[in-house]
Amino acid sequence: MGIMTFKGGIHPYDGKELSKAKPVRKLLPKGELVYPLSQHIGAPASPIVKVGDYVLRGQKIAEAGGFVSSPIYSSVSGTVKAIEPRRVVIGDMVNSIIIENDGAYTETGFTPCEDYSSLSNEEIISKIKEAGVVGMGGAGFPTHVKLSPKNPDDIDHIIANCAECEPYLTADYRRMLEDPEKLIGGMKVVLQMFPEALGVFGIEDNKPECIKKISELIKDEKRMVVVPLRTKYPQGGERQLIYACTKRAINSKMLPADAGCIVDNVETLVAIYNAVVLGKPVMNRIFTVTGGAVCEPRNYDMYMGTSFEEFLEESGGFIKECEKMIAGGPMMGFALKDAKIPTTKTTSALLCLDVDEASKYKTTACINCGRCVEACPEQLVPSKLAKFAETGRKDEFEKWYGMECVECGSCTFMCPARRHLAQSIKTMKKQILADKRKKK
């Protein structure tokens, strides 16, 4: 099989050499842990503990607030200190449960499933839902909803997003090297639910060690294949990944299931394995701390709710002045004012840049070079869409397929005039969606 990809995309400096060779290190949190009740798309979780309660590691502290919601579990043992708003990575104040860690890490106890092959689809879904599994590589869509498509018999591809195309991030890379059996085990669980589906591990070709290791482990699995992907951003975008692996295209009005696909990232499949086979809820994930300003970039086994600040301290702090901190990667992450922010299910990295190149650029007029068009993975015309957005021309924005933008930032990266194309387009999309919700 050749190297698969999509049209468009960019090749930014990936920075992965800073942390890719560093094995995962467990960091036991020291201070209080903060659990925001909105760690997923959908309704916030509802607290089921009160101030003063003693909780165990693995104990449910908030239950799902609806079908499209997800419960939250404590990653430590300790006492509920407060339930109050705390700031999260996007800058919002979100109601959160604060637990004072007692340092004992006493667990509530977990019940493994000796033979998950005997479970019905409904039982598997129930275990995944109860464990609080969400999409851990993006916006946090509850996984039990994703695994309940309207027409399950139409699903013929289960795609593991192993691309990790975002620059600097190496958490999935280390997971694939150090813990591939759980990734494959999670794929087996999902394939059991969809007996006609093929399990696909889409891995970028800048990770030859992972391609080799996964290929070796699944060599006798008739329903699993590794698909090497060309290293290119945003290769791990859902639409781009589906096209690269299947040559099927979807748009903003479609779900992956409409193309016969279900896509889960590495950490989500590991969480599925933990939930169904080991009986463990979502409490930990692999997390990258990296960037030119960090003394010792590396990967951690992260206890959710731990402050970014603790990971930064464990990495030796700053070796030089940090001009910008980002939760996530440089393309789609969120800039942080400080590191006193809690980690959550969807937290993949803390990036500390010693040079904030973007802030030094001066925006000039569009020179009509077309580079944004060449880079756009959706084959849109970002320069025109940004102009419509900046002048409030919503009808023309929609006419030129602005709602199809995947907000990857490739256009902004390529623009020689340094125009904030992706930001303008993203803002207009939000306004149009808000208008449509008001009309309902």
Short mmCIF file of C-alpha atoms in Angstrom, two decimals:
data_model
loop_
_atom_site.label_atom_id
_atom_site.label_comp_id
_atom_site.label_asym_id
_atom_site.label_seq_id
_atom_site.Cartn_x
_atom_site.Cartn_y
_atom_site.Cartn_z
CA MET A 1 0.00 0.00 0.00
CA GLY A 2 1.35 3.45 -0.90
CA ILE A 3 1.58 6.48 1.36
CA MET A 4 -1.95 7.88 1.65
CA THR A 5 -2.91 11.54 1.99
CA PHE A 6 -5.32 14.32 0.95
CA LYS A 7 -5.15 17.41 -1.23
CA GLY A 8 -3.78 20.59 0.33
CA GLY A 9 -2.17 20.89 3.74
CA ILE A 10 1.11 22.33 4.98
CA HIS A 11 4.48 21.26 6.38
CA PRO A 12 5.30 23.33 9.49
CA TYR A 13 8.35 22.64 11.66
CA ASP A 14 7.16 19.75 13.80
CA GLY A 15 9.38 20.12 16.89
CA LYS A 16 8.80 16.48 17.82
CA GLU A 17 12.49 15.77 18.38
CA LEU A 18 12.26 17.71 21.66
CA SER A 19 10.21 15.03 23.44
CA LYS A 20 9.73 11.97 21.20
CA ALA A 21 12.67 10.03 22.68
CA LYS A 22 11.54 10.63 26.28
CA PRO A 23 9.71 7.63 27.81
CA VAL A 24 6.52 8.33 29.70
CA ARG A 25 7.07 9.34 33.33
CA LYS A 26 4.36 9.10 35.99
CA LEU A 27 3.75 12.33 37.88
CA LEU A 28 1.85 11.98 41.15
CA PRO A 29 0.10 15.31 41.81
CA LYS A 30 0.96 17.15 45.01
CA GLY A 31 -1.67 19.79 45.65
CA GLU A 32 -5.38 20.19 45.02
CA LEU A 33 -6.95 18.81 41.86
CA VAL A 34 -9.61 20.64 39.87
CA TYR A 35 -12.25 18.81 37.85
CA PRO A 36 -14.25 21.12 35.53
CA LEU A 37 -17.77 19.78 34.99
CA SER A 38 -17.61 20.58 31.24
CA GLN A 39 -14.87 18.37 29.80
CA HIS A 40 -16.85 17.27 26.76
CA ILE A 41 -19.30 18.40 24.11
CA GLY A 42 -22.86 18.43 25.41
CA ALA A 43 -24.43 19.04 28.80
CA PRO A 44 -22.10 19.59 31.78
CA ALA A 45 -21.82 16.79 34.31
CA SER A 46 -23.72 17.19 37.60
CA PRO A 47 -21.87 16.88 40.95
CA ILE A 48 -22.85 13.92 43.13
CA VAL A 49 -20.46 14.81 45.97
CA LYS A 50 -20.54 17.71 48.42
CA VAL A 51 -17.94 19.76 50.24
CA GLY A 52 -16.36 17.71 53.01
CA ASP A 53 -16.91 14.31 51.38
CA TYR A 54 -13.98 11.90 51.28
CA VAL A 55 -13.53 10.29 47.86
CA LEU A 56 -11.40 7.47 46.49
CA ARG A 57 -9.39 7.29 43.29
CA GLY A 58 -11.76 5.97 40.62
CA GLN A 59 -14.89 7.17 42.44
CA LYS A 60 -17.54 8.95 40.38
CA ILE A 61 -17.82 12.56 41.48
CA ALA A 62 -20.17 13.88 38.77
CA GLU A 63 -22.75 12.08 36.67
CA ALA A 64 -23.68 12.73 33.04
CA GLY A 65 -26.10 15.63 32.61
CA GLY A 66 -27.90 14.03 29.66
CA PHE A 67 -27.43 11.59 26.78
CA VAL A 68 -24.77 13.80 25.17
CA SER A 69 -22.74 14.20 28.34
CA SER A 70 -20.20 12.22 30.34
CA PRO A 71 -19.50 11.41 34.00
CA ILE A 72 -16.30 12.49 35.77
CA TYR A 73 -14.16 10.47 38.18
CA SER A 74 -11.61 11.45 40.77
CA SER A 75 -8.03 10.56 39.83
CA VAL A 76 -6.88 10.74 43.48
CA SER A 77 -8.16 10.02 46.96
CA GLY A 78 -8.88 12.98 49.19
CA THR A 79 -11.47 15.44 50.46
CA VAL A 80 -13.82 17.61 48.42
CA LYS A 81 -12.60 21.09 49.25
CA ALA A 82 -15.01 23.18 47.19
CA ILE A 83 -17.39 23.21 44.25
CA GLU A 84 -16.89 26.54 42.53
CA PRO A 85 -16.06 28.19 39.18
CA ARG A 86 -12.44 27.81 38.02
CA ARG A 87 -10.79 29.02 34.83
CA VAL A 88 -10.18 26.50 32.04
CA VAL A 89 -7.96 26.53 28.93
CA ILE A 90 -10.42 28.45 26.73
CA GLY A 91 -10.56 31.26 29.31
CA ASP A 92 -14.05 30.55 30.63
CA MET A 93 -14.93 30.17 34.30
CA VAL A 94 -16.45 26.68 34.64
CA ASN A 95 -18.08 25.15 37.70
CA SER A 96 -15.57 22.64 39.07
CA ILE A 97 -15.07 20.11 41.86
CA ILE A 98 -11.89 20.77 43.86
CA ILE A 99 -10.34 17.83 45.73
CA GLU A 100 -7.52 18.09 48.27
CA ASN A 101 -5.21 15.19 47.46
CA ASP A 102 -4.29 13.10 50.53
CA GLY A 103 -1.33 11.51 48.75
CA ALA A 104 -2.53 7.95 49.46
CA TYR A 105 -4.14 7.26 46.05
CA THR A 106 -6.48 4.76 47.65
CA GLU A 107 -8.59 3.18 44.91
CA THR A 108 -12.25 2.31 44.97
CA GLY A 109 -11.61 -1.05 43.29
CA PHE A 110 -12.24 -2.09 39.69
CA THR A 111 -13.89 -5.18 38.21
CA PRO A 112 -12.21 -6.52 35.05
CA CYS A 113 -14.22 -8.38 32.41
CA GLU A 114 -12.74 -11.85 31.94
CA ASP A 115 -14.40 -12.40 28.56
CA TYR A 116 -15.55 -9.20 26.84
CA SER A 117 -16.32 -11.19 23.67
CA SER A 118 -19.43 -12.45 25.47
CA LEU A 119 -20.76 -8.92 25.99
CA SER A 120 -23.58 -7.54 23.86
CA ASN A 121 -23.21 -4.21 22.06
CA GLU A 122 -25.52 -2.64 24.62
CA GLU A 123 -23.35 -3.88 27.49
CA ILE A 124 -20.19 -2.54 25.83
CA ILE A 125 -21.82 0.85 25.22
CA SER A 126 -22.97 0.93 28.84
CA LYS A 127 -19.45 0.28 30.12
CA ILE A 128 -17.97 2.96 27.86
CA LYS A 129 -20.63 5.48 28.86
CA GLU A 130 -20.31 4.73 32.56
CA ALA A 131 -16.50 5.05 32.41
CA GLY A 132 -16.74 8.61 31.06
CA VAL A 133 -14.97 7.93 27.77
CA VAL A 134 -14.97 10.87 25.35
CA GLY A 135 -12.98 11.83 22.27
CA MET A 136 -9.63 12.59 23.89
CA GLY A 137 -7.95 14.08 20.84
CA GLY A 138 -10.32 16.96 20.13
CA ALA A 139 -13.53 18.49 21.41
CA GLY A 140 -14.47 15.59 23.68
CA PHE A 141 -17.52 14.14 21.95
CA PRO A 142 -18.95 11.38 24.21
CA THR A 143 -17.77 8.07 22.75
CA HIS A 144 -20.91 6.10 23.62
CA VAL A 145 -22.84 8.43 21.30
CA LYS A 146 -20.30 8.03 18.49
CA LEU A 147 -20.49 4.23 18.81
CA SER A 148 -24.30 4.30 18.49
CA PRO A 149 -24.79 5.30 14.82
CA LYS A 150 -28.25 5.36 13.28
CA ASN A 151 -27.35 2.57 10.82
CA PRO A 152 -24.72 0.38 12.51
CA ASP A 153 -24.77 -2.17 9.68
CA ASP A 154 -23.38 0.50 7.32
CA ILE A 155 -20.15 0.90 9.32
CA ASP A 156 -17.30 -0.79 7.43
CA HIS A 157 -14.26 1.15 8.70
CA ILE A 158 -13.09 1.79 12.26
CA ILE A 159 -10.21 4.25 11.92
CA ALA A 160 -7.66 4.76 14.68
CA ASN A 161 -6.32 8.29 14.36
CA CYS A 162 -2.64 7.66 15.02
CA ALA A 163 -1.45 10.53 12.83
CA GLU A 164 -0.63 13.02 15.61
CA CYS A 165 -0.07 15.66 12.94
CA GLU A 166 -0.09 18.65 15.31
CA PRO A 167 3.50 19.96 15.68
CA TYR A 168 5.44 19.27 18.91
CA LEU A 169 2.99 16.67 20.31
CA THR A 170 4.41 13.19 20.97
CA ALA A 171 1.98 11.69 23.51
CA ASP A 172 0.33 9.35 20.98
CA TYR A 173 3.77 8.40 19.64
CA ARG A 174 4.92 7.28 23.08
CA ARG A 175 1.63 5.48 23.75
CA MET A 176 2.01 3.49 20.51
CA LEU A 177 5.59 2.53 21.39
CA GLU A 178 5.12 1.78 25.09
CA ASP A 179 1.53 0.54 25.35
CA PRO A 180 0.41 -0.71 21.90
CA GLU A 181 -1.46 -3.72 23.28
CA LYS A 182 -4.10 -1.49 24.90
CA LEU A 183 -4.54 0.48 21.66
CA ILE A 184 -5.04 -2.73 19.71
CA GLY A 185 -7.23 -4.11 22.48
CA GLY A 186 -9.49 -1.07 22.22
CA MET A 187 -9.75 -1.60 18.47
CA LYS A 188 -10.75 -5.24 19.05
CA VAL A 189 -13.55 -4.14 21.37
CA VAL A 190 -14.96 -1.71 18.79
CA LEU A 191 -14.61 -4.23 15.94
CA GLN A 192 -16.66 -6.69 17.99
CA MET A 193 -19.51 -4.19 17.82
CA PHE A 194 -19.25 -3.82 14.04
CA PRO A 195 -18.61 -7.31 12.61
CA GLU A 196 -18.37 -6.12 8.97
CA ALA A 197 -15.83 -3.38 9.67
CA LEU A 198 -12.11 -3.21 8.99
CA GLY A 199 -9.87 -1.76 11.69
CA VAL A 200 -7.46 0.80 10.24
CA PHE A 201 -4.48 2.32 12.08
CA GLY A 202 -3.62 5.53 10.20
CA ILE A 203 -0.04 6.45 11.15
CA GLU A 204 2.05 9.25 9.61
CA ASP A 205 5.28 8.09 7.99
CA ASN A 206 7.40 10.22 10.33
CA LYS A 207 6.70 7.49 12.92
CA PRO A 208 8.32 4.42 11.25
CA GLU A 209 8.89 2.75 14.65
CA CYS A 210 5.14 2.87 15.36
CA ILE A 211 4.24 1.59 11.89
CA LYS A 212 6.64 -1.32 12.37
CA LYS A 213 5.49 -2.15 15.91
CA ILE A 214 1.73 -2.02 15.25
CA SER A 215 2.14 -3.93 11.96
CA GLU A 216 4.03 -6.69 13.75
CA LEU A 217 1.45 -6.97 16.54
CA ILE A 218 -1.53 -7.21 14.14
CA LYS A 219 0.09 -9.42 11.49
CA ASP A 220 -2.28 -12.29 12.32
CA GLU A 221 -5.38 -10.09 12.67
CA LYS A 222 -7.44 -10.49 9.50
CA ARG A 223 -9.61 -7.46 10.26
CA MET A 224 -6.84 -4.95 11.02
CA VAL A 225 -4.41 -3.06 8.80
CA VAL A 226 -1.87 -0.27 9.19
CA VAL A 227 -2.20 2.55 6.65
CA PRO A 228 0.96 4.69 6.38
CA LEU A 229 0.03 8.33 5.90
CA ARG A 230 2.10 11.12 4.38
CA THR A 231 3.42 13.44 7.05
CA LYS A 232 1.43 16.60 6.50
CA TYR A 233 -0.77 18.89 8.58
CA PRO A 234 -3.78 18.44 9.11
CA GLN A 235 -3.48 14.73 8.25
CA GLY A 236 -5.16 13.86 11.55
CA GLY A 237 -8.25 15.99 10.84
CA GLU A 238 -11.31 13.75 10.76
CA ARG A 239 -12.31 14.54 7.18
CA GLN A 240 -8.72 14.38 5.92
CA LEU A 241 -8.05 11.09 7.70
CA ILE A 242 -11.20 9.47 6.33
CA TYR A 243 -10.32 10.58 2.81
CA ALA A 244 -6.71 9.41 3.10
CA CYS A 245 -7.74 5.97 4.39
CA THR A 246 -10.89 5.33 2.32
CA LYS A 247 -11.02 7.99 -0.46
CA ARG A 248 -14.49 8.91 0.83
CA ALA A 249 -15.33 12.59 1.30
CA ILE A 250 -17.63 14.09 3.93
CA ASN A 251 -18.76 17.66 4.54
CA SER A 252 -20.07 19.72 7.45
CA LYS A 253 -23.60 18.33 7.06
CA MET A 254 -22.38 14.74 7.39
CA LEU A 255 -21.05 12.55 10.16
CA PRO A 256 -18.22 10.03 9.61
CA ALA A 257 -20.88 7.33 10.01
CA ASP A 258 -22.53 8.66 6.82
CA ALA A 259 -19.36 7.51 5.02
CA GLY A 260 -19.37 4.17 6.82
CA CYS A 261 -16.63 5.23 9.24
CA ILE A 262 -16.05 5.70 12.94
CA VAL A 263 -12.89 7.57 13.95
CA ASP A 264 -11.29 7.41 17.40
CA ASN A 265 -7.89 8.68 18.42
CA VAL A 266 -5.20 6.71 20.25
CA GLU A 267 -6.08 7.75 23.81
CA THR A 268 -9.79 7.17 23.23
CA LEU A 269 -9.20 3.57 22.09
CA VAL A 270 -6.98 2.99 25.12
CA ALA A 271 -9.76 4.39 27.33
CA ILE A 272 -12.24 2.02 25.67
CA TYR A 273 -9.95 -0.92 26.49
CA ASN A 274 -9.56 0.25 30.09
CA ALA A 275 -13.33 0.69 30.47
CA VAL A 276 -14.51 -2.57 28.91
CA VAL A 277 -11.68 -4.99 29.70
CA LEU A 278 -10.17 -3.60 32.92
CA GLY A 279 -13.29 -1.93 34.31
CA LYS A 280 -11.47 1.37 34.87
CA PRO A 281 -12.98 4.83 34.29
CA VAL A 282 -11.14 7.71 32.62
CA MET A 283 -8.64 9.07 35.14
CA ASN A 284 -5.29 9.26 33.34
CA ARG A 285 -3.86 9.96 29.89
CA ILE A 286 -0.46 10.63 28.28
CA PHE A 287 0.48 14.31 28.18
CA THR A 288 3.36 16.17 26.48
CA VAL A 289 5.25 19.12 28.00
CA THR A 290 7.50 20.64 25.36
CA GLY A 291 8.79 23.72 23.57
CA GLY A 292 12.02 25.70 23.32
CA ALA A 293 11.44 27.43 26.65
CA VAL A 294 11.14 24.19 28.68
CA CYS A 295 14.20 22.92 30.52
CA GLU A 296 13.37 19.23 30.00
CA PRO A 297 10.60 18.46 27.47
CA ARG A 298 9.04 15.06 28.08
CA ASN A 299 5.85 12.97 28.26
CA TYR A 300 3.87 12.20 31.40
CA ASP A 301 1.23 9.81 32.66
CA MET A 302 -1.11 12.58 33.70
CA TYR A 303 -3.64 12.35 36.55
CA MET A 304 -6.54 14.44 35.27
CA GLY A 305 -7.24 17.53 37.32
CA THR A 306 -3.54 18.22 37.94
CA SER A 307 -2.47 21.80 37.25
CA PHE A 308 -0.32 22.57 34.21
CA GLU A 309 1.96 24.29 36.70
CA GLU A 310 2.95 21.01 38.37
CA PHE A 311 4.03 19.49 35.05
CA LEU A 312 6.03 22.58 34.21
CA GLU A 313 7.83 22.40 37.56
CA GLU A 314 8.55 18.67 37.06
CA SER A 315 10.07 19.53 33.67
CA GLY A 316 12.54 21.90 35.32
CA GLY A 317 10.65 25.10 34.59
CA PHE A 318 11.87 27.50 31.94
CA ILE A 319 15.38 27.34 30.53
CA LYS A 320 14.80 30.69 28.83
CA GLU A 321 12.02 33.26 28.75
CA CYS A 322 8.68 31.84 27.63
CA GLU A 323 7.00 34.20 25.19
CA LYS A 324 3.85 32.11 24.75
CA MET A 325 2.22 29.15 26.53
CA ILE A 326 -0.30 27.03 24.64
CA ALA A 327 -2.59 24.24 25.82
CA GLY A 328 -2.27 21.79 22.94
CA GLY A 329 -0.32 22.33 19.75
CA PRO A 330 0.61 25.56 17.95
CA MET A 331 -1.95 25.17 15.16
CA MET A 332 -5.18 24.53 17.07
CA GLY A 333 -4.26 24.97 20.74
CA PHE A 334 -5.33 27.73 23.14
CA ALA A 335 -2.95 30.40 24.42
CA LEU A 336 -2.65 30.50 28.22
CA LYS A 337 -2.09 33.53 30.42
CA ASP A 338 -0.47 31.34 33.09
CA ALA A 339 -0.03 27.66 33.98
CA LYS A 340 -2.47 27.63 36.91
CA ILE A 341 -5.09 25.82 34.82
CA PRO A 342 -6.37 22.24 35.38
CA THR A 343 -5.80 19.42 32.92
CA THR A 344 -8.85 17.53 31.63
CA LYS A 345 -9.79 14.52 29.49
CA THR A 346 -9.00 16.42 26.28
CA THR A 347 -5.69 17.93 27.44
CA SER A 348 -2.89 16.66 25.20
CA ALA A 349 0.03 19.04 25.78
CA LEU A 350 1.54 22.15 27.30
CA LEU A 351 3.66 23.97 24.71
CA CYS A 352 6.02 26.70 25.92
CA LEU A 353 7.54 28.73 23.09
CA ASP A 354 10.70 30.77 23.59
CA VAL A 355 9.87 32.79 20.47
CA ASP A 356 6.33 33.93 19.67
CA GLU A 357 6.80 34.46 15.96
CA ALA A 358 3.11 35.12 15.25
CA SER A 359 2.98 38.20 17.50
CA LYS A 360 5.91 39.79 15.65
CA TYR A 361 4.28 39.67 12.21
CA LYS A 362 2.69 42.77 10.72
CA THR A 363 -0.47 42.27 8.71
CA THR A 364 -0.53 43.77 5.23
CA ALA A 365 -2.98 43.76 2.33
CA CYS A 366 -3.78 40.53 0.48
CA ILE A 367 -1.51 40.12 -2.56
CA ASN A 368 -3.81 37.54 -4.24
CA CYS A 369 -1.04 34.94 -4.36
CA GLY A 370 -3.38 31.96 -3.88
CA ARG A 371 -1.20 30.21 -1.30
CA CYS A 372 -4.11 29.97 1.14
CA VAL A 373 -6.15 28.18 -1.53
CA GLU A 374 -3.33 25.70 -2.19
CA ALA A 375 -3.00 24.97 1.53
CA CYS A 376 -6.71 24.61 2.36
CA PRO A 377 -7.58 20.92 2.87
CA GLU A 378 -11.21 21.69 1.97
CA GLN A 379 -10.27 23.47 -1.28
CA LEU A 380 -11.90 26.72 -0.18
CA VAL A 381 -10.81 30.30 -0.92
CA PRO A 382 -9.83 31.54 2.57
CA SER A 383 -8.81 35.04 1.43
CA LYS A 384 -12.27 35.68 0.02
CA LEU A 385 -14.02 34.09 3.01
CA ALA A 386 -12.02 36.24 5.42
CA LYS A 387 -12.99 39.34 3.46
CA PHE A 388 -16.66 38.37 3.68
CA ALA A 389 -16.23 37.77 7.41
CA GLU A 390 -14.52 41.09 8.04
CA THR A 391 -17.28 42.98 6.21
CA GLY A 392 -20.16 41.03 7.74
CA ARG A 393 -21.40 39.53 4.46
CA LYS A 394 -22.90 36.35 5.86
CA ASP A 395 -24.87 35.32 2.77
CA GLU A 396 -21.82 35.47 0.54
CA PHE A 397 -19.75 33.70 3.19
CA GLU A 398 -22.18 30.75 3.11
CA LYS A 399 -22.47 30.86 -0.68
CA TRP A 400 -18.69 30.38 -0.91
CA TYR A 401 -18.90 27.34 1.44
CA GLY A 402 -17.42 29.09 4.47
CA MET A 403 -19.18 26.68 6.82
CA GLU A 404 -17.01 23.88 5.40
CA CYS A 405 -13.88 25.36 7.01
CA VAL A 406 -12.30 22.89 9.47
CA GLU A 407 -10.47 25.73 11.28
CA CYS A 408 -7.07 24.05 10.92
CA GLY A 409 -5.16 27.33 10.45
CA SER A 410 -3.27 26.19 7.34
CA CYS A 411 -4.34 29.31 5.44
CA THR A 412 -3.03 31.67 8.12
CA PHE A 413 0.24 29.76 8.29
CA MET A 414 0.82 30.11 4.53
CA CYS A 415 -0.32 33.73 4.10
CA PRO A 416 2.68 35.97 3.22
CA ALA A 417 0.59 39.02 4.14
CA ARG A 418 0.15 37.55 7.66
CA ARG A 419 -3.62 38.03 7.56
CA HIS A 420 -5.59 36.38 10.35
CA LEU A 421 -7.64 34.34 7.90
CA ALA A 422 -8.59 31.38 10.09
CA GLN A 423 -9.54 33.60 13.02
CA SER A 424 -11.86 35.75 10.89
CA ILE A 425 -13.49 32.70 9.29
CA LYS A 426 -13.93 30.94 12.62
CA THR A 427 -15.59 34.02 14.14
CA MET A 428 -18.02 34.31 11.21
CA LYS A 429 -18.93 30.63 11.49
CA LYS A 430 -19.81 31.12 15.15
CA GLN A 431 -21.99 34.12 14.32
CA ILE A 432 -23.88 32.25 11.60
CA LEU A 433 -24.44 29.22 13.84
CA ALA A 434 -25.67 31.50 16.63
CA ASP A 435 -28.12 33.17 14.21
CA LYS A 436 -29.48 29.78 13.16
CA ARG A 437 -29.98 28.69 16.76
CA LYS A 438 -31.98 31.87 17.47
CA LYS A 439 -34.31 31.15 14.54
CA LYS A 440 -35.19 27.67 15.80
#
